[in-house]
């Protein structure tokens, strides 16, 4: 494999734990000494950096939340004078003030390194023509794939924000073999290709790596079929670096999380208590090597679980299940917890329905959910009714909730070029 750091990726567990502890001690002292926010927070909690003697001592440290980062934006969380940073990126800000992260040269090098690991684990080589149809901007997506792809040595096609039809033309022209991006956008691209008479599976793309939003197993299968390609899942967030925290190998059995740079924990989102292996909860991450903006015990809000055990690829870094959703995406309807992914799973299993869907929740006398889907082909009222009844029944079995289902004609719902918005909660 062209970019495979065997010494790190297959490091025996005891060695990896030693390295993590050594780095944890260092980053906690570094944050304490250089970031006023952490100094105050640790002092308020009665913690000194040398309270960290073993890995479990991390539980003594307070969490960092997105709101706290926001209160200190844009540059209040830096551990170094701004002149030491060479680039910034920001979260999309869909839920409030964007979180800005500043990178030193070293931070960018580490980001490129973990991205290169993810990409080559997914099969990228220097022989690939690697198209990146993600806007290049403050969003971390495009630059992360770009830096990692460069390190692997692939030929990058930085197609960025180019319109969808042209993305397909570029794929045809350059004979793109590998693409990155957001899963729902890759589906959209496939549909655009078909509209202009090109079967996506007849293009040269044989591998894709997607993330930035929850995408279910059924969505992965659809993407794989549509493009006749292998589909990999990549996870990350601006606060850590961007994409590159974890990705799945060819075993497709969970995502390997690069523990030499990010320390994961799973907590109960309600109580903050640490949970054990294979217990589902909120992922909490600590940066172990960040210079510009170290973050200690960051509450990601992403729901997953961790599991050990040897992976057939030989990598030793812990795996996590695909992200189930965000704890703040979890909707409570009629007292039942519901994740949009549960709906998507049912919808994707229905071969008459396209990948674009929308859920609207209203409160009349009671909570009422309406799921709107698009038929793949034009349908009569009779056919639409039949599909709707079938979906309604399956959604009820999967979620225990009764939902209204509307089957619309193709292309009726809004399209998304970035992260898809699936839920409109009118009760708020
Ligand atoms: O979305 C980074 C990224 C770009 C990852 C491209 C992968 C590919 P943010 O905009 O800060 O960064 O959003 C981070 O997106 O906390 C998750 O809720 C969600 N997310 C990211 N990757 C996945 C994934 C980028 N593979 C937030 N599966 C995270 C599910 C994901 N959700």
Coordinates of C-alpha atoms and ligand atoms in Angstrom, one line a residue:
X1 CA 0.0 0.0 0.0
X2 CA 1.5 3.4 -1.0
X3 CA 0.7 5.3 2.2
X4 CA 0.6 2.8 5.0
X5 CA 2.4 3.5 8.2
X6 CA 2.6 0.0 9.5
X7 CA 4.5 1.0 12.7
X8 CA 1.7 3.4 13.7
X9 CA -1.4 1.7 12.1
X10 CA -0.6 -1.7 13.5
X11 CA 1.0 -0.5 16.8
X12 CA 0.4 -3.1 19.5
X13 CA -2.3 -2.0 22.0
X14 CA 0.1 -1.6 25.0
X15 CA 2.5 0.6 22.9
X16 CA -0.5 2.6 21.6
X17 CA -1.7 3.2 25.1
X18 CA 1.7 4.3 26.3
X19 CA 1.9 6.8 23.4
X20 CA -1.6 8.1 24.2
X21 CA -0.8 8.6 27.8
X22 CA 2.4 10.4 27.1
X23 CA 0.6 12.7 24.6
X24 CA -2.4 13.2 26.9
X25 CA -0.1 14.5 29.7
X26 CA 1.6 16.8 27.3
X27 CA -1.5 18.3 25.7
X28 CA -3.2 18.8 29.1
X29 CA -0.2 20.8 30.4
X30 CA 0.1 22.6 27.1
X31 CA -3.6 23.7 27.1
X32 CA -3.3 24.7 30.8
X33 CA -0.2 26.8 30.3
X34 CA -1.3 28.4 27.0
X35 CA -5.1 28.8 26.9
X36 CA -6.7 31.0 29.6
X37 CA -10.0 29.2 29.0
X38 CA -8.5 25.8 30.0
X39 CA -6.4 27.2 32.9
X40 CA -9.6 28.7 34.5
X41 CA -11.7 25.6 33.8
X42 CA -9.1 23.2 35.3
X43 CA -8.6 25.5 38.3
X44 CA -12.3 25.7 38.9
X45 CA -12.5 21.9 38.8
X46 CA -9.5 21.7 41.2
X47 CA -7.3 19.9 38.6
X48 CA -3.6 20.4 38.0
X49 CA -2.1 19.0 34.8
X50 CA -0.1 16.5 36.9
X51 CA -3.3 15.0 38.1
X52 CA -3.1 12.9 34.9
X53 CA -1.2 9.8 35.8
X54 CA -3.1 7.2 33.8
X55 CA -5.4 7.3 30.8
X56 CA -8.5 6.9 32.9
X57 CA -7.6 10.1 34.7
X58 CA -9.0 12.0 31.7
X59 CA -12.4 11.5 33.4
X60 CA -11.3 14.0 36.0
X61 CA -11.2 16.8 33.4
X62 CA -14.2 18.9 32.5
X63 CA -15.8 18.6 29.1
X64 CA -15.6 21.3 26.4
X65 CA -18.8 22.2 24.6
X66 CA -19.5 23.8 21.3
X67 CA -21.1 26.8 23.1
X68 CA -17.9 27.4 25.1
X69 CA -15.9 27.4 21.8
X70 CA -18.4 29.8 20.3
X71 CA -18.1 32.2 23.2
X72 CA -14.4 32.4 22.6
X73 CA -14.5 32.7 18.8
X74 CA -12.7 33.5 16.5
X75 CA -9.3 33.4 18.2
X76 CA -9.8 33.1 21.9
X77 CA -9.0 29.4 22.1
X78 CA -5.5 29.6 20.5
X79 CA -2.5 28.2 22.3
X80 CA -0.1 30.2 20.2
X81 CA 0.0 33.8 18.9
X82 CA -2.0 34.1 15.7
X83 CA 1.1 34.7 13.6
X84 CA 2.0 31.0 14.1
X85 CA -1.1 29.8 12.4
X86 CA -1.2 29.6 8.6
X87 CA -4.8 28.6 7.8
X88 CA -8.3 28.6 9.3
X89 CA -11.4 26.7 8.7
X90 CA -14.9 26.9 10.2
X91 CA -17.9 24.7 10.8
X92 CA -20.9 25.4 8.6
X93 CA -22.7 27.3 11.4
X94 CA -26.0 25.7 10.7
X95 CA -26.7 25.6 14.5
X96 CA -25.3 29.1 15.4
X97 CA -22.0 31.0 15.2
X98 CA -19.5 29.0 13.2
X99 CA -16.6 27.5 15.2
X100 CA -13.3 28.7 13.7
X101 CA -10.2 26.5 14.0
X102 CA -6.7 27.8 13.3
X103 CA -4.0 25.4 12.1
X104 CA -0.2 25.7 12.4
X105 CA 2.0 24.3 9.7
X106 CA 2.4 21.2 11.8
X107 CA -1.4 20.9 12.3
X108 CA -1.8 20.9 8.6
X109 CA 0.9 18.2 8.2
X110 CA -0.9 16.0 10.7
X111 CA -4.2 16.5 9.0
X112 CA -2.7 15.6 5.7
X113 CA -1.2 12.5 7.3
X114 CA -4.4 11.2 8.9
X115 CA -6.3 12.0 5.7
X116 CA -3.7 10.1 3.6
X117 CA -4.1 7.1 6.0
X118 CA -7.9 7.2 5.5
X119 CA -7.7 7.6 1.8
X120 CA -5.1 4.8 1.2
X121 CA -7.0 2.6 3.6
X122 CA -10.0 3.1 1.3
X123 CA -7.8 2.2 -1.7
X124 CA -6.5 5.5 -3.1
X125 CA -3.2 5.1 -4.9
X126 CA -1.0 7.4 -6.9
X127 CA -2.5 5.9 -10.0
X128 CA -5.9 7.2 -9.2
X129 CA -7.6 10.2 -10.8
X130 CA -9.2 11.7 -7.6
X131 CA -12.1 14.1 -8.1
X132 CA -13.1 16.3 -5.2
X133 CA -16.6 17.8 -5.9
X134 CA -16.8 19.8 -2.7
X135 CA -16.7 23.6 -2.5
X136 CA -13.1 24.8 -1.5
X137 CA -13.7 27.3 1.2
X138 CA -13.8 27.6 5.0
X139 CA -15.6 24.2 5.1
X140 CA -12.9 21.6 5.9
X141 CA -14.1 18.9 3.4
X142 CA -12.3 19.8 0.2
X143 CA -9.0 20.9 1.7
X144 CA -8.8 17.8 3.9
X145 CA -9.3 15.5 0.9
X146 CA -6.9 17.6 -1.2
X147 CA -4.0 17.6 1.4
X148 CA -4.5 13.8 2.0
X149 CA -4.7 13.0 -1.7
X150 CA -1.6 15.0 -2.4
X151 CA 0.3 13.1 0.2
X152 CA -0.8 9.8 -1.4
X153 CA 0.3 11.1 -4.7
X154 CA -3.0 10.7 -6.6
X155 CA -3.9 13.0 -9.5
X156 CA -6.4 15.5 -7.9
X157 CA -9.2 17.0 -9.9
X158 CA -10.2 19.9 -7.7
X159 CA -13.6 20.3 -9.3
X160 CA -14.9 22.1 -6.2
X161 CA -18.2 24.0 -6.6
X162 CA -18.5 23.3 -10.3
X163 CA -22.1 22.7 -11.3
X164 CA -23.3 19.1 -11.2
X165 CA -23.6 18.5 -15.0
X166 CA -20.0 19.7 -15.4
X167 CA -18.8 17.5 -12.6
X168 CA -20.0 14.6 -14.6
X169 CA -18.4 15.9 -17.8
X170 CA -15.1 16.3 -15.9
X171 CA -15.4 12.7 -14.7
X172 CA -15.9 11.5 -18.2
X173 CA -13.1 13.7 -19.7
X174 CA -10.4 12.9 -17.1
X175 CA -11.6 9.3 -16.5
X176 CA -12.0 9.9 -12.8
X177 CA -11.5 6.7 -10.8
X178 CA -12.1 7.9 -7.2
X179 CA -14.3 10.5 -5.7
X180 CA -14.9 12.1 -2.3
X181 CA -17.6 14.1 -0.8
X182 CA -21.0 14.0 0.8
X183 CA -23.1 10.9 0.2
X184 CA -26.4 12.7 -0.6
X185 CA -24.5 14.8 -3.2
X186 CA -23.0 11.7 -4.8
X187 CA -26.5 10.4 -5.2
X188 CA -27.6 13.7 -6.7
X189 CA -24.6 13.6 -9.1
X190 CA -25.6 10.1 -10.2
X191 CA -29.1 11.3 -11.0
X192 CA -27.8 14.3 -12.9
X193 CA -25.6 11.8 -15.0
X194 CA -28.7 9.7 -15.8
X195 CA -30.6 12.8 -16.9
X196 CA -28.0 13.6 -19.5
X197 CA -28.0 10.1 -20.7
X198 CA -24.9 8.8 -18.8
X199 CA -25.1 5.7 -16.6
X200 CA -23.0 6.5 -13.6
X201 CA -21.8 2.8 -13.5
X202 CA -20.5 3.2 -17.0
X203 CA -18.1 6.0 -15.9
X204 CA -14.7 5.0 -14.5
X205 CA -15.4 5.8 -10.9
X206 CA -14.7 2.6 -8.9
X207 CA -14.2 3.9 -5.4
X208 CA -15.8 6.7 -3.3
X209 CA -15.3 8.0 0.2
X210 CA -18.1 10.0 1.8
X211 CA -19.0 11.6 5.1
X212 CA -20.0 14.9 6.7
X213 CA -23.5 13.6 7.4
X214 CA -25.2 10.5 8.6
X215 CA -25.5 8.0 5.8
X216 CA -27.1 4.7 6.5
X217 CA -26.1 1.2 5.3
X218 CA -29.0 1.2 2.8
X219 CA -27.7 4.6 1.4
X220 CA -24.3 3.0 1.1
X221 CA -25.7 0.1 -0.8
X222 CA -27.6 2.4 -3.2
X223 CA -24.5 4.5 -3.9
X224 CA -22.5 1.4 -4.5
X225 CA -25.0 0.0 -7.0
X226 CA -25.6 3.3 -8.7
X227 CA -21.9 3.9 -9.4
X228 CA -20.7 0.3 -9.3
X229 CA -18.1 1.3 -6.8
X230 CA -16.8 0.5 -3.4
X231 CA -18.1 3.0 -0.8
X232 CA -16.2 4.1 2.3
X233 CA -17.3 6.1 5.2
X234 CA -15.1 8.9 6.6
X235 CA -15.8 10.8 9.8
X236 CA -14.4 14.0 11.2
X237 CA -15.3 17.5 12.5
X238 CA -13.9 20.9 12.2
X239 CA -13.0 21.1 15.9
X240 CA -10.6 18.1 15.5
X241 CA -9.2 18.9 12.1
X242 CA -12.0 18.3 9.6
X243 CA -12.4 14.9 7.9
X244 CA -9.8 12.4 8.9
X245 CA -10.5 11.4 12.5
X246 CA -11.6 7.9 11.3
X247 CA -12.6 5.9 8.3
X248 CA -13.5 2.3 7.4
X249 CA -11.1 -0.2 5.8
X250 CA -12.0 -2.7 3.2
X251 CA -13.6 -5.0 5.9
X252 CA -16.3 -2.3 6.2
X253 CA -16.7 -3.3 9.8
X254 CA -16.6 0.0 11.7
X255 CA -14.3 3.0 11.3
X256 CA -10.7 3.0 12.6
X257 CA -10.1 6.1 14.7
X258 CA -6.6 7.4 14.7
X259 CA -5.8 7.1 18.4
X260 CA -2.3 8.5 18.2
X261 CA -3.9 11.9 17.4
X262 CA -7.4 11.7 18.8
X263 CA -8.4 10.2 22.1
X264 CA -12.0 8.9 22.1
X265 CA -14.4 8.3 24.9
X266 CA -18.1 7.4 25.0
X267 CA -20.3 9.0 27.5
X268 CA -24.0 9.0 28.5
X269 CA -25.2 12.2 26.9
X270 CA -27.6 12.8 29.8
X271 CA -25.3 12.2 32.8
X272 CA -21.8 12.6 31.3
X273 CA -20.8 9.3 32.8
X274 CA -18.2 7.3 30.9
X275 CA -19.6 4.2 29.2
X276 CA -17.9 0.9 28.4
X277 CA -16.9 -0.7 25.1
X278 CA -19.8 -1.5 22.9
X279 CA -22.1 0.7 24.8
X280 CA -23.8 3.3 22.7
X281 CA -23.5 7.0 23.6
X282 CA -22.0 10.3 22.7
X283 CA -18.5 10.4 21.3
X284 CA -16.1 12.7 23.2
X285 CA -12.7 13.5 21.6
X286 CA -9.5 15.0 22.8
X287 CA -6.8 16.3 20.4
X288 CA -3.5 14.7 21.3
X289 CA -1.2 16.6 19.0
X290 CA -2.9 19.9 18.1
X291 CA -0.7 23.0 18.4
X292 CA -2.9 25.8 17.2
X293 CA -6.1 25.0 19.0
X294 CA -5.9 22.0 21.4
X295 CA -9.3 20.7 22.6
X296 CA -9.8 18.7 25.7
X297 CA -12.8 16.3 26.0
X298 CA -14.9 17.8 23.3
X299 CA -18.6 16.8 23.3
X300 CA -19.2 16.0 19.6
X301 CA -22.9 15.1 20.1
X302 CA -22.4 12.3 17.7
X303 CA -23.9 8.9 18.7
X304 CA -21.9 5.7 18.3
X305 CA -20.0 3.0 20.2
X306 CA -16.4 1.8 20.3
X307 CA -15.2 -1.7 19.8
X308 CA -11.9 -3.5 20.1
X309 CA -10.9 -6.8 18.7
X310 CA -8.6 -7.6 15.8
X311 CA -9.7 -6.3 12.5
X312 CA -9.0 -8.4 9.5
X313 CA -6.9 -5.6 8.0
X314 CA -4.5 -5.8 10.9
X315 CA -4.9 -2.2 12.1
X316 CA -5.1 -2.0 15.8
X317 CA -6.7 1.4 16.2
X318 CA -10.1 1.2 17.9
X319 CA -13.2 1.1 15.7
X320 CA -16.5 2.9 16.1
X321 CA -19.8 2.1 14.5
X322 CA -21.0 4.4 11.7
X323 CA -22.4 7.5 13.3
X324 CA -26.1 6.9 14.1
X325 CA -27.0 10.5 14.3
X326 CA -26.4 13.5 16.5
X327 CA -27.9 13.7 20.0
X328 CA -29.2 17.1 19.0
X329 CA -30.8 15.5 15.8
X330 CA -32.6 13.1 18.0
X331 CA -36.3 14.0 17.8
X332 CA -38.7 13.2 20.5
X333 CA -42.2 12.6 19.0
X334 CA -45.1 11.5 21.2
X335 CA -42.5 10.5 23.8
X336 CA -40.6 8.3 21.4
X337 CA -36.9 8.9 20.5
X338 CA -36.4 9.1 16.8
X339 CA -33.3 9.5 14.6
X340 CA -33.6 10.6 11.0
X341 CA -31.4 7.6 10.0
X342 CA -34.1 5.2 11.1
X343 CA -36.5 6.8 8.6
X344 CA -33.8 6.8 5.9
X345 CA -33.1 3.1 6.3
X346 CA -36.8 2.2 5.6
X347 CA -37.0 4.6 2.7
X348 CA -33.9 3.4 1.0
X349 CA -35.1 -0.2 1.1
X350 CA -38.0 0.7 -1.2
X351 CA -37.0 0.4 -4.8
X352 CA -39.7 2.8 -6.1
X353 CA -38.4 5.7 -4.1
X354 CA -35.6 8.1 -4.8
X355 CA -32.9 9.1 -2.2
X356 CA -34.3 12.6 -1.5
X357 CA -36.8 12.8 1.3
X358 CA -38.1 15.2 4.0
X359 CA -39.8 14.9 7.3
X360 CA -42.1 17.6 8.8
X361 CA -43.2 17.5 12.4
X362 CA -46.1 19.6 13.5
X363 CA -48.1 19.9 16.7
X364 CA -51.8 20.1 16.2
X365 CA -53.6 18.4 19.1
X366 CA -50.8 15.9 19.0
X367 CA -47.4 15.6 17.4
X368 CA -47.9 14.7 13.7
X369 CA -45.2 13.5 11.4
X370 CA -45.3 13.7 7.6
X371 CA -42.7 12.0 5.5
X372 CA -42.4 13.3 2.0
X373 CA -40.6 11.1 -0.6
X374 CA -40.2 11.3 -4.3
X375 CA -41.0 8.4 -6.7
X376 CA -38.2 7.4 -9.0
X377 CA -40.4 7.5 -12.0
X378 CA -43.7 9.3 -12.7
X379 CA -46.5 7.5 -10.9
X380 CA -50.3 7.6 -11.1
X381 CA -52.3 8.5 -8.0
X382 CA -53.2 4.9 -7.5
X383 CA -49.5 3.8 -7.6
X384 CA -48.5 6.6 -5.2
X385 CA -51.1 5.6 -2.7
X386 CA -50.0 2.0 -2.8
X387 CA -46.3 2.9 -2.2
X388 CA -47.4 5.3 0.6
X389 CA -49.4 2.7 2.4
X390 CA -46.5 0.2 2.2
X391 CA -44.0 2.8 3.5
X392 CA -46.3 3.8 6.3
X393 CA -46.6 0.3 7.5
X394 CA -42.8 -0.3 7.4
X395 CA -42.1 3.0 9.1
X396 CA -44.5 2.0 11.9
X397 CA -42.8 -1.3 12.4
X398 CA -39.3 0.4 12.4
X399 CA -40.2 3.3 14.7
X400 CA -43.5 2.3 16.4
X401 CA -44.9 5.6 15.3
X402 CA -47.7 6.3 12.9
X403 CA -46.6 8.8 10.1
X404 CA -48.3 10.3 7.2
X405 CA -46.5 9.5 4.0
X406 CA -46.8 11.5 0.8
X407 CA -45.3 10.1 -2.4
X408 CA -44.5 13.0 -4.8
X409 CA -43.6 13.0 -8.4
X410 CA -39.8 12.9 -9.3
X411 CA -37.9 16.2 -8.6
X412 CA -40.5 17.7 -6.3
X413 CA -38.3 18.2 -3.2
X414 CA -35.5 20.7 -2.7
X415 CA -32.0 19.5 -3.7
X416 CA -29.0 19.9 -1.5
X417 CA -25.4 20.5 -2.7
X418 CA -24.0 20.5 0.9
X419 CA -25.2 18.6 3.9
X420 CA -28.8 17.5 3.4
X421 CA -31.6 19.0 5.6
X422 CA -34.1 16.2 6.2
X423 CA -36.1 17.4 9.2
X424 CA -38.4 20.5 9.6
X425 CA -39.6 20.6 13.1
X426 CA -42.4 23.2 13.2
X427 CA -43.0 22.7 16.9
X428 CA -39.9 24.8 17.8
Ligands
LIG1 O1 -18.4 17.6 8.1 C1 -16.0 17.2 8.1 C2 -16.1 16.2 7.0 C3 -16.1 16.6 5.7 C4 -16.2 14.9 7.3 C5 -16.2 15.7 4.7 C6 -16.3 13.9 6.3 C7 -16.3 14.3 5.0 P1 -18.2 19.7 10.2 O2 -18.8 20.6 9.2 O3 -17.5 20.4 11.4 O4 -17.1 18.8 9.6 O5 -19.3 18.7 10.7 C8 -19.0 17.7 11.6 O6 -20.6 16.2 10.7 O7 -19.9 16.1 14.2 C9 -21.0 14.7 12.5 O8 -22.2 15.1 13.1 C10 -21.1 14.9 11.0 N1 -20.3 13.9 10.3 C11 -19.1 14.0 9.8 N2 -18.7 12.9 9.2 C12 -19.7 12.0 9.3 C13 -19.9 10.6 9.0 C14 -17.3 17.9 8.6 N3 -19.1 9.9 8.3 C15 -20.2 16.9 11.9 N4 -21.1 10.1 9.3 C16 -19.9 15.7 12.8 C17 -22.1 10.8 10.0 C18 -20.8 12.7 10.0 N5 -21.9 12.0 10.4

